[in-house]
Amino acid sequence: MAIELTPAERWDLLDEKMVMRLSTVDPSGRPHVVPIWYYAHRKNNAVYFSTPEDTRKARDVEEFPKASLTVDDGEYYFELRAVVLEGDVSRVEQQDEREHVEREWCGKYVGQESRPEYRDLLYQDRPGDWFRVEPGRWLSWDNAKIDLERLKKQRG
């Protein structure tokens, strides 16, 4: 039995968790990994994040518009599960898309449809923007799907 998550299970994990790790690469080729809040939009097949424009992650994706995102869960080996998606990153330009993502993100994290007071606090009065990651490659696993009985039999 494969331990890979189904497409529905991948999106469910993305919906369930609150923190994702965003991996970018700077112009010198150095990786940069940071925890972020995000919104996963399965209907659009995209994951969104917001950041102040002067952050390293914003500069990195402007220079090299690719990223890897990771969401994981579990403490012990046989309960570990994760989704890793790699994809192209673009700035969200359309106003209706920006407004939709902002509302959904606010509902997930602050329990309301807007975040004017939170944005100033989170971004320390710096201008920010929304970015979209469109998955090009998915990796996933759920170690709870490992057939322990079969492994025990194989070992004798």
Coordinates of N, CA, C and O in Angstrom, one line a residue:
M1 N 0.8 -1.2 0.0 CA 0.0 0.0 0.0 C 0.9 1.2 0.0 O 1.8 1.4 0.8
A2 N 0.6 2.2 -0.9 CA 1.4 3.4 -1.0 C 1.1 4.3 0.2 O 0.0 4.3 0.8
I3 N 2.1 5.0 0.7 CA 1.9 5.9 1.8 C 1.6 7.4 1.4 O 1.5 8.3 2.2
E4 N 1.6 7.5 0.1 CA 1.3 8.9 -0.5 C -0.1 9.3 -0.2 O -1.0 8.5 -0.1
L5 N -0.3 10.6 0.1 CA -1.6 11.2 0.3 C -2.3 11.3 -1.0 O -1.7 11.6 -2.1
T6 N -3.6 11.1 -1.0 CA -4.4 11.3 -2.2 C -4.5 12.9 -2.4 O -4.3 13.6 -1.5
P7 N -4.9 13.3 -3.6 CA -5.1 14.8 -3.8 C -6.0 15.4 -2.8 O -5.7 16.5 -2.2
A8 N -7.1 14.7 -2.5 CA -8.1 15.3 -1.5 C -7.4 15.4 -0.1 O -7.6 16.3 0.6
E9 N -6.6 14.3 0.3 CA -5.9 14.3 1.6 C -4.9 15.4 1.6 O -4.7 16.0 2.7
R10 N -4.2 15.7 0.5 CA -3.2 16.8 0.5 C -3.9 18.1 0.8 O -3.4 18.9 1.7
W11 N -5.0 18.4 0.1 CA -5.7 19.7 0.3 C -6.3 19.7 1.8 O -6.3 20.8 2.4
D12 N -6.8 18.6 2.3 CA -7.3 18.6 3.6 C -6.2 18.9 4.6 O -6.5 19.7 5.6
L13 N -5.0 18.4 4.5 CA -3.9 18.7 5.4 C -3.6 20.2 5.3 O -3.4 20.9 6.3
L14 N -3.6 20.7 4.1 CA -3.3 22.2 3.9 C -4.4 23.0 4.6 O -4.1 24.0 5.2
D15 N -5.6 22.6 4.4 CA -6.7 23.3 5.1 C -6.6 23.3 6.6 O -7.0 24.2 7.3
E16 N -6.2 22.1 7.1 CA -6.2 21.9 8.5 C -5.1 22.6 9.3 O -5.4 23.1 10.4
K17 N -4.0 22.7 8.7 CA -2.8 23.3 9.5 C -2.8 24.8 9.3 O -3.3 25.4 8.4
M18 N -2.0 25.4 10.3 CA -2.0 26.8 10.3 C -0.6 27.4 9.8 O -0.6 28.6 9.4
V19 N 0.4 26.6 9.9 CA 1.8 27.1 9.5 C 2.4 26.3 8.4 O 2.3 25.1 8.4
M20 N 2.9 27.0 7.5 CA 3.6 26.3 6.3 C 5.0 26.9 6.3 O 5.3 28.0 6.7
R21 N 6.0 26.1 5.8 CA 7.3 26.6 5.6 C 7.5 26.9 4.2 O 7.3 26.1 3.3
L22 N 7.9 28.1 3.9 CA 8.2 28.6 2.6 C 9.7 28.6 2.3 O 10.4 29.2 3.1
S23 N 10.1 27.9 1.3 CA 11.5 27.9 0.9 C 11.7 28.6 -0.4 O 11.1 28.3 -1.4
T24 N 12.6 29.6 -0.3 CA 13.0 30.3 -1.5 C 14.5 30.3 -1.7 O 15.2 29.7 -0.8
V25 N 15.0 30.8 -2.8 CA 16.5 30.8 -3.0 C 16.9 32.3 -3.3 O 16.2 32.9 -4.2
D26 N 17.9 32.7 -2.7 CA 18.4 34.1 -3.0 C 19.3 34.1 -4.2 O 19.6 33.1 -4.8
P27 N 19.6 35.3 -4.7 CA 20.4 35.4 -6.0 C 21.7 34.7 -5.9 O 22.2 34.2 -6.9
S28 N 22.3 34.5 -4.7 CA 23.6 33.7 -4.6 C 23.4 32.2 -4.6 O 24.3 31.5 -4.5
G29 N 22.1 31.8 -4.5 CA 21.8 30.4 -4.5 C 21.6 29.8 -3.1 O 21.4 28.6 -2.9
R30 N 21.6 30.7 -2.1 CA 21.4 30.2 -0.7 C 19.9 30.0 -0.5 O 19.1 30.8 -0.8
P31 N 19.6 28.9 0.2 CA 18.1 28.6 0.5 C 17.7 29.5 1.7 O 18.5 29.8 2.6
H32 N 16.5 29.8 1.7 CA 15.9 30.6 2.8 C 14.5 30.0 3.2 O 13.7 29.8 2.3
V33 N 14.4 29.5 4.4 CA 13.2 28.8 4.8 C 12.6 29.5 6.0 O 13.3 29.8 7.0
V34 N 11.3 29.9 5.9 CA 10.6 30.6 7.0 C 9.2 30.1 7.2 O 8.6 29.6 6.2
P35 N 8.7 30.1 8.4 CA 7.3 29.7 8.6 C 6.4 30.9 8.3 O 6.8 32.0 8.5
I36 N 5.3 30.5 7.6 CA 4.4 31.6 7.2 C 2.9 31.1 7.5 O 2.7 29.9 7.6
W37 N 2.0 32.1 7.5 CA 0.6 31.8 7.5 C 0.2 31.9 6.0 O 0.8 32.6 5.2
Y38 N -0.8 31.1 5.6 CA -1.1 30.9 4.2 C -2.6 30.6 4.0 O -3.3 30.4 5.0
Y39 N -3.0 30.7 2.8 CA -4.4 30.3 2.4 C -4.3 29.3 1.3 O -3.7 29.7 0.2
A40 N -4.8 28.1 1.4 CA -4.8 27.1 0.3 C -6.2 27.1 -0.3 O -7.2 26.9 0.3
H41 N -6.2 27.4 -1.6 CA -7.4 27.5 -2.4 C -7.5 26.3 -3.4 O -6.9 26.4 -4.5
R42 N -8.1 25.2 -3.0 CA -8.1 24.0 -3.8 C -8.8 24.2 -5.2 O -8.4 23.7 -6.2
K43 N -9.8 25.0 -5.2 CA -10.6 25.3 -6.4 C -9.7 26.0 -7.5 O -9.7 25.7 -8.7
N44 N -8.8 26.9 -7.0 CA -7.9 27.6 -7.9 C -6.6 26.8 -8.1 O -5.7 27.3 -8.8
N45 N -6.4 25.7 -7.3 CA -5.2 24.9 -7.4 C -4.0 25.9 -7.1 O -3.0 25.9 -7.8
A46 N -4.1 26.6 -6.0 CA -3.0 27.5 -5.6 C -3.0 27.7 -4.1 O -3.9 27.5 -3.4
V47 N -1.8 28.1 -3.6 CA -1.6 28.5 -2.2 C -1.1 29.9 -2.2 O -0.3 30.3 -3.1
Y48 N -1.6 30.7 -1.3 CA -1.3 32.2 -1.2 C -0.6 32.5 0.1 O -0.9 31.9 1.1
F49 N 0.2 33.5 0.0 CA 0.8 34.0 1.2 C 1.0 35.5 1.0 O 1.1 36.0 -0.1
S50 N 1.1 36.2 2.1 CA 1.2 37.7 2.1 C 2.5 38.0 2.9 O 2.8 37.3 3.9
T51 N 3.2 39.0 2.5 CA 4.4 39.4 3.2 C 4.7 40.9 2.9 O 4.3 41.4 1.8
P52 N 5.4 41.6 3.8 CA 5.8 43.0 3.5 C 6.8 42.9 2.3 O 7.5 42.0 2.1
E53 N 6.7 44.0 1.4 CA 7.4 44.0 0.2 C 8.9 44.0 0.4 O 9.7 43.7 -0.5
D54 N 9.4 44.5 1.6 CA 10.8 44.6 1.8 C 11.5 43.4 2.5 O 12.6 43.4 2.9
T55 N 10.7 42.2 2.5 CA 11.3 41.0 3.2 C 12.1 40.3 2.2 O 12.0 40.4 1.0
R56 N 13.0 39.4 2.7 CA 13.8 38.6 1.9 C 13.0 37.7 1.0 O 13.3 37.5 -0.2
K57 N 11.9 37.1 1.6 CA 11.1 36.2 0.8 C 10.5 36.9 -0.4 O 10.5 36.3 -1.5
A58 N 10.1 38.1 -0.2 CA 9.5 38.9 -1.4 C 10.6 39.2 -2.4 O 10.3 39.0 -3.6
R59 N 11.7 39.6 -1.9 CA 12.8 39.9 -2.9 C 13.3 38.6 -3.6 O 13.5 38.6 -4.8
D60 N 13.3 37.5 -2.9 CA 13.7 36.2 -3.5 C 12.8 35.8 -4.6 O 13.2 35.4 -5.7
V61 N 11.5 35.8 -4.3 CA 10.5 35.4 -5.4 C 10.4 36.3 -6.5 O 10.0 35.9 -7.6
E62 N 10.7 37.6 -6.3 CA 10.8 38.5 -7.4 C 11.9 38.2 -8.3 O 11.8 38.3 -9.5
E63 N 13.1 37.9 -7.7 CA 14.3 37.6 -8.5 C 14.2 36.2 -9.1 O 14.6 36.0 -10.3
F64 N 13.7 35.2 -8.4 CA 13.6 33.8 -8.9 C 12.3 33.3 -8.5 O 12.1 32.8 -7.3
P65 N 11.3 33.4 -9.3 CA 9.9 33.1 -9.0 C 9.5 31.6 -8.8 O 8.6 31.1 -9.5
K66 N 10.2 30.9 -8.0 CA 10.0 29.5 -7.7 C 10.0 29.4 -6.2 O 10.8 30.1 -5.5
A67 N 9.3 28.4 -5.6 CA 9.3 28.2 -4.2 C 8.9 26.7 -3.9 O 8.3 26.1 -4.8
S68 N 9.2 26.3 -2.7 CA 8.8 25.0 -2.2 C 8.1 25.3 -0.9 O 8.5 26.2 -0.1
L69 N 6.9 24.7 -0.7 CA 6.1 24.9 0.5 C 5.9 23.5 1.2 O 5.7 22.5 0.5
T70 N 6.1 23.5 2.5 CA 5.9 22.3 3.3 C 5.0 22.5 4.4 O 5.1 23.5 5.2
V71 N 4.0 21.6 4.6 CA 3.1 21.5 5.7 C 3.3 20.1 6.2 O 3.2 19.1 5.5
D72 N 3.5 19.9 7.6 CA 3.6 18.6 8.1 C 2.9 18.5 9.4 O 2.5 19.5 10.0
D73 N 2.8 17.2 9.9 CA 2.0 17.0 11.1 C 2.6 15.7 11.7 O 3.0 14.8 11.0
G74 N 2.5 15.6 13.0 CA 2.9 14.3 13.7 C 4.2 14.5 14.5 O 5.0 15.4 14.1
E75 N 4.4 13.7 15.5 CA 5.6 13.7 16.3 C 6.4 12.4 16.1 O 7.6 12.5 16.1
Y76 N 5.7 11.3 16.0 CA 6.4 10.0 16.0 C 6.4 9.5 14.6 O 5.5 9.8 13.8
Y77 N 7.4 8.6 14.2 CA 7.6 8.2 12.9 C 6.3 7.7 12.2 O 6.0 8.1 11.1
F78 N 5.5 6.8 12.9 CA 4.4 6.2 12.3 C 3.1 7.1 12.3 O 2.0 6.6 11.9
E79 N 3.3 8.3 12.7 CA 2.2 9.3 12.5 C 2.5 10.5 11.7 O 1.7 11.4 11.5
L80 N 3.8 10.5 11.2 CA 4.2 11.7 10.4 C 3.5 11.7 9.0 O 3.3 10.7 8.4
R81 N 3.0 12.9 8.7 CA 2.4 13.1 7.3 C 2.8 14.5 6.9 O 3.0 15.4 7.7
A82 N 2.9 14.6 5.6 CA 3.4 15.9 5.1 C 2.9 16.1 3.6 O 2.7 15.2 2.9
V83 N 2.9 17.4 3.3 CA 2.7 17.8 1.9 C 3.8 18.8 1.5 O 4.1 19.7 2.3
V84 N 4.5 18.5 0.4 CA 5.5 19.4 -0.1 C 5.0 19.8 -1.5 O 4.7 18.9 -2.3
L85 N 4.9 21.0 -1.8 CA 4.6 21.4 -3.2 C 5.6 22.4 -3.7 O 6.1 23.2 -2.9
E86 N 6.0 22.2 -4.9 CA 7.0 23.1 -5.6 C 6.3 23.7 -6.7 O 5.5 23.1 -7.4
G87 N 6.5 25.0 -6.9 CA 5.8 25.7 -8.0 C 6.3 27.1 -8.3 O 7.3 27.6 -7.7
D88 N 5.6 27.6 -9.2 CA 5.9 29.0 -9.7 C 5.2 30.0 -8.8 O 4.0 29.8 -8.4
V89 N 5.8 31.1 -8.5 CA 5.3 32.1 -7.7 C 5.0 33.4 -8.5 O 5.9 33.8 -9.3
S90 N 3.9 34.0 -8.3 CA 3.6 35.3 -8.9 C 2.8 36.2 -8.0 O 2.2 35.7 -7.0
R91 N 3.0 37.5 -8.2 CA 2.3 38.5 -7.4 C 0.8 38.4 -7.8 O 0.5 38.3 -9.0
V92 N -0.1 38.5 -6.9 CA -1.5 38.5 -7.2 C -1.9 40.0 -7.6 O -1.8 40.9 -6.9
E93 N -2.3 40.1 -8.9 CA -2.6 41.4 -9.5 C -4.0 41.7 -9.5 O -4.4 42.9 -9.4
Q94 N -4.9 40.7 -9.7 CA -6.3 41.0 -9.9 C -7.0 41.4 -8.5 O -6.8 40.6 -7.6
Q95 N -7.7 42.5 -8.5 CA -8.2 43.0 -7.3 C -9.2 42.0 -6.6 O -9.2 41.8 -5.4
D96 N -10.1 41.4 -7.5 CA -11.1 40.5 -6.9 C -10.4 39.3 -6.3 O -10.9 38.8 -5.2
E97 N -9.4 38.8 -6.9 CA -8.6 37.7 -6.3 C -8.0 38.0 -5.0 O -8.0 37.3 -4.0
R98 N -7.4 39.2 -5.0 CA -6.7 39.7 -3.8 C -7.7 39.8 -2.6 O -7.5 39.4 -1.5
E99 N -8.9 40.4 -2.9 CA -9.9 40.6 -1.9 C -10.4 39.2 -1.4 O -10.6 39.1 -0.2
H100 N -10.6 38.3 -2.3 CA -11.1 37.0 -1.9 C -10.1 36.3 -1.0 O -10.4 35.8 0.1
V101 N -8.8 36.3 -1.4 CA -7.8 35.7 -0.6 C -7.6 36.3 0.8 O -7.5 35.7 1.8
E102 N -7.7 37.7 0.8 CA -7.6 38.4 2.0 C -8.7 38.0 3.0 O -8.5 37.8 4.2
R103 N -10.0 37.9 2.5 CA -11.1 37.5 3.3 C -10.9 36.1 3.9 O -11.1 35.9 5.1
E104 N -10.5 35.2 3.0 CA -10.4 33.8 3.5 C -9.2 33.7 4.5 O -9.3 33.0 5.5
W105 N -8.1 34.4 4.2 CA -7.0 34.3 5.1 C -7.4 34.9 6.5 O -7.1 34.4 7.5
C106 N -8.1 36.0 6.5 CA -8.5 36.7 7.7 C -9.5 35.8 8.5 O -9.4 35.7 9.7
G107 N -10.4 35.1 7.8 CA -11.3 34.2 8.4 C -10.5 33.0 9.1 O -10.9 32.6 10.2
K108 N -9.5 32.5 8.5 CA -8.7 31.4 9.0 C -7.9 31.9 10.2 O -7.9 31.1 11.2
Y109 N -7.3 33.0 10.2 CA -6.3 33.4 11.2 C -6.8 34.4 12.3 O -6.4 34.3 13.4
V110 N -7.8 35.3 11.9 CA -8.2 36.3 12.9 C -9.7 36.3 13.1 O -10.2 37.1 13.9
G111 N -10.4 35.3 12.5 CA -11.8 35.2 12.7 C -12.7 36.3 12.3 O -13.8 36.5 12.8
Q112 N -12.3 37.1 11.3 CA -13.1 38.1 10.7 C -12.7 38.3 9.3 O -11.8 37.7 8.8
E113 N -13.5 39.1 8.6 CA -13.3 39.3 7.1 C -12.2 40.2 6.7 O -11.8 40.3 5.5
S114 N -11.7 41.0 7.6 CA -10.6 42.0 7.3 C -9.6 42.1 8.4 O -9.9 41.6 9.5
R115 N -8.5 42.6 8.1 CA -7.5 42.7 9.1 C -6.8 44.1 9.2 O -5.6 44.2 9.4
P116 N -7.5 45.2 9.1 CA -6.8 46.5 9.0 C -5.9 46.7 10.3 O -4.7 47.0 10.1
E117 N -6.4 46.4 11.5 CA -5.6 46.6 12.7 C -4.5 45.6 12.8 O -3.4 45.9 13.3
Y118 N -4.7 44.4 12.3 CA -3.7 43.3 12.3 C -2.6 43.6 11.3 O -1.4 43.3 11.6
R119 N -2.9 44.1 10.1 CA -1.9 44.3 9.1 C -0.9 45.3 9.6 O 0.3 45.1 9.4
D120 N -1.3 46.4 10.2 CA -0.4 47.4 10.7 C 0.6 46.8 11.8 O 1.8 47.0 11.7
L121 N 0.0 45.9 12.6 CA 0.8 45.3 13.7 C 1.7 44.2 13.0 O 2.9 44.2 13.3
L122 N 1.2 43.4 12.2 CA 2.0 42.3 11.6 C 3.1 42.9 10.7 O 4.2 42.4 10.7
Y123 N 2.8 43.9 9.9 CA 3.7 44.4 9.0 C 4.5 45.7 9.4 O 5.3 46.2 8.7
Q124 N 4.2 46.1 10.7 CA 4.9 47.2 11.2 C 4.8 48.4 10.3 O 5.8 49.1 10.1
D125 N 3.6 48.7 9.7 CA 3.3 49.8 8.8 C 4.1 49.8 7.5 O 4.2 50.8 6.8
R126 N 4.7 48.6 7.1 CA 5.3 48.5 5.9 C 4.3 48.0 4.8 O 3.5 47.2 5.1
P127 N 4.4 48.4 3.6 CA 3.5 47.9 2.5 C 3.8 46.4 2.3 O 4.9 46.0 2.3
G128 N 2.7 45.7 2.1 CA 2.8 44.3 1.8 C 2.0 43.9 0.6 O 1.3 44.7 0.0
D129 N 2.2 42.7 0.1 CA 1.5 42.2 -1.0 C 1.2 40.7 -0.9 O 1.8 40.0 -0.1
W130 N 0.3 40.2 -1.8 CA -0.1 38.8 -1.9 C 0.7 38.1 -3.0 O 0.8 38.7 -4.1
F131 N 1.1 36.9 -2.8 CA 1.7 36.1 -3.8 C 1.0 34.8 -3.9 O 0.4 34.2 -2.9
R132 N 1.0 34.2 -5.1 CA 0.3 32.9 -5.4 C 1.4 31.9 -5.8 O 2.3 32.2 -6.6
V133 N 1.3 30.7 -5.3 CA 2.1 29.6 -5.6 C 1.3 28.6 -6.3 O 0.3 28.1 -5.8
E134 N 1.6 28.3 -7.6 CA 0.9 27.3 -8.4 C 1.7 26.0 -8.4 O 2.8 26.0 -8.9
P135 N 1.1 25.0 -7.8 CA 1.9 23.7 -7.7 C 2.3 23.2 -9.1 O 1.4 23.0 -10.0
G136 N 3.6 22.8 -9.2 CA 4.0 22.1 -10.4 C 4.3 20.7 -10.1 O 4.2 19.8 -10.9
R137 N 4.7 20.5 -8.8 CA 5.1 19.1 -8.4 C 4.6 19.0 -6.9 O 4.8 19.8 -6.1
W138 N 4.0 17.8 -6.6 CA 3.6 17.5 -5.3 C 4.4 16.3 -4.8 O 4.6 15.3 -5.5
L139 N 4.7 16.3 -3.5 CA 5.3 15.2 -2.8 C 4.4 15.1 -1.5 O 4.0 16.1 -0.9
S140 N 4.2 13.9 -1.1 CA 3.4 13.7 0.2 C 3.6 12.3 0.7 O 4.0 11.4 0.1
W141 N 3.3 12.2 2.0 CA 3.4 10.9 2.7 C 2.5 11.0 3.9 O 2.3 12.0 4.5
D142 N 2.1 9.8 4.3 CA 1.4 9.6 5.6 C 1.9 8.2 6.1 O 1.5 7.2 5.7
N143 N 2.8 8.3 7.1 CA 3.4 7.1 7.6 C 2.4 6.2 8.4 O 2.7 5.1 8.6
A144 N 1.2 6.8 8.7 CA 0.2 5.9 9.3 C -0.3 4.9 8.4 O -0.9 3.9 8.8
K145 N -0.1 5.1 7.1 CA -0.5 4.1 6.1 C 0.5 2.9 5.9 O 0.3 2.0 5.1
I146 N 1.6 3.0 6.6 CA 2.6 1.9 6.5 C 2.0 0.6 7.2 O 1.5 0.7 8.3
D147 N 2.1 -0.5 6.5 CA 1.5 -1.7 6.9 C 2.5 -2.4 7.9 O 3.4 -3.1 7.4
L148 N 2.4 -2.1 9.2 CA 3.3 -2.7 10.1 C 3.3 -4.2 10.2 O 4.4 -4.8 10.4
E149 N 2.1 -4.8 10.1 CA 2.0 -6.3 10.1 C 2.8 -6.9 9.0 O 3.6 -7.9 9.2
R150 N 2.7 -6.3 7.8 CA 3.5 -6.8 6.7 C 5.0 -6.7 6.9 O 5.8 -7.6 6.6
L151 N 5.4 -5.5 7.5 CA 6.8 -5.3 7.8 C 7.3 -6.4 8.8 O 8.4 -6.9 8.6
K152 N 6.5 -6.6 9.8 CA 6.9 -7.6 10.8 C 7.1 -9.0 10.2 O 8.0 -9.8 10.5
K153 N 6.1 -9.4 9.3 CA 6.2 -10.7 8.6 C 7.4 -10.8 7.8 O 8.1 -11.8 7.7
Q154 N 7.8 -9.7 7.1 CA 9.0 -9.7 6.2 C 10.3 -9.9 7.0 O 11.2 -10.5 6.5
R155 N 10.3 -9.4 8.2 CA 11.5 -9.5 9.0 C 11.6 -10.8 9.7 O 12.6 -11.2 10.2
G156 N 10.5 -11.6 9.8 CA 10.5 -12.9 10.3 C 10.3 -13.0 11.8 O 10.5 -12.7 12.8

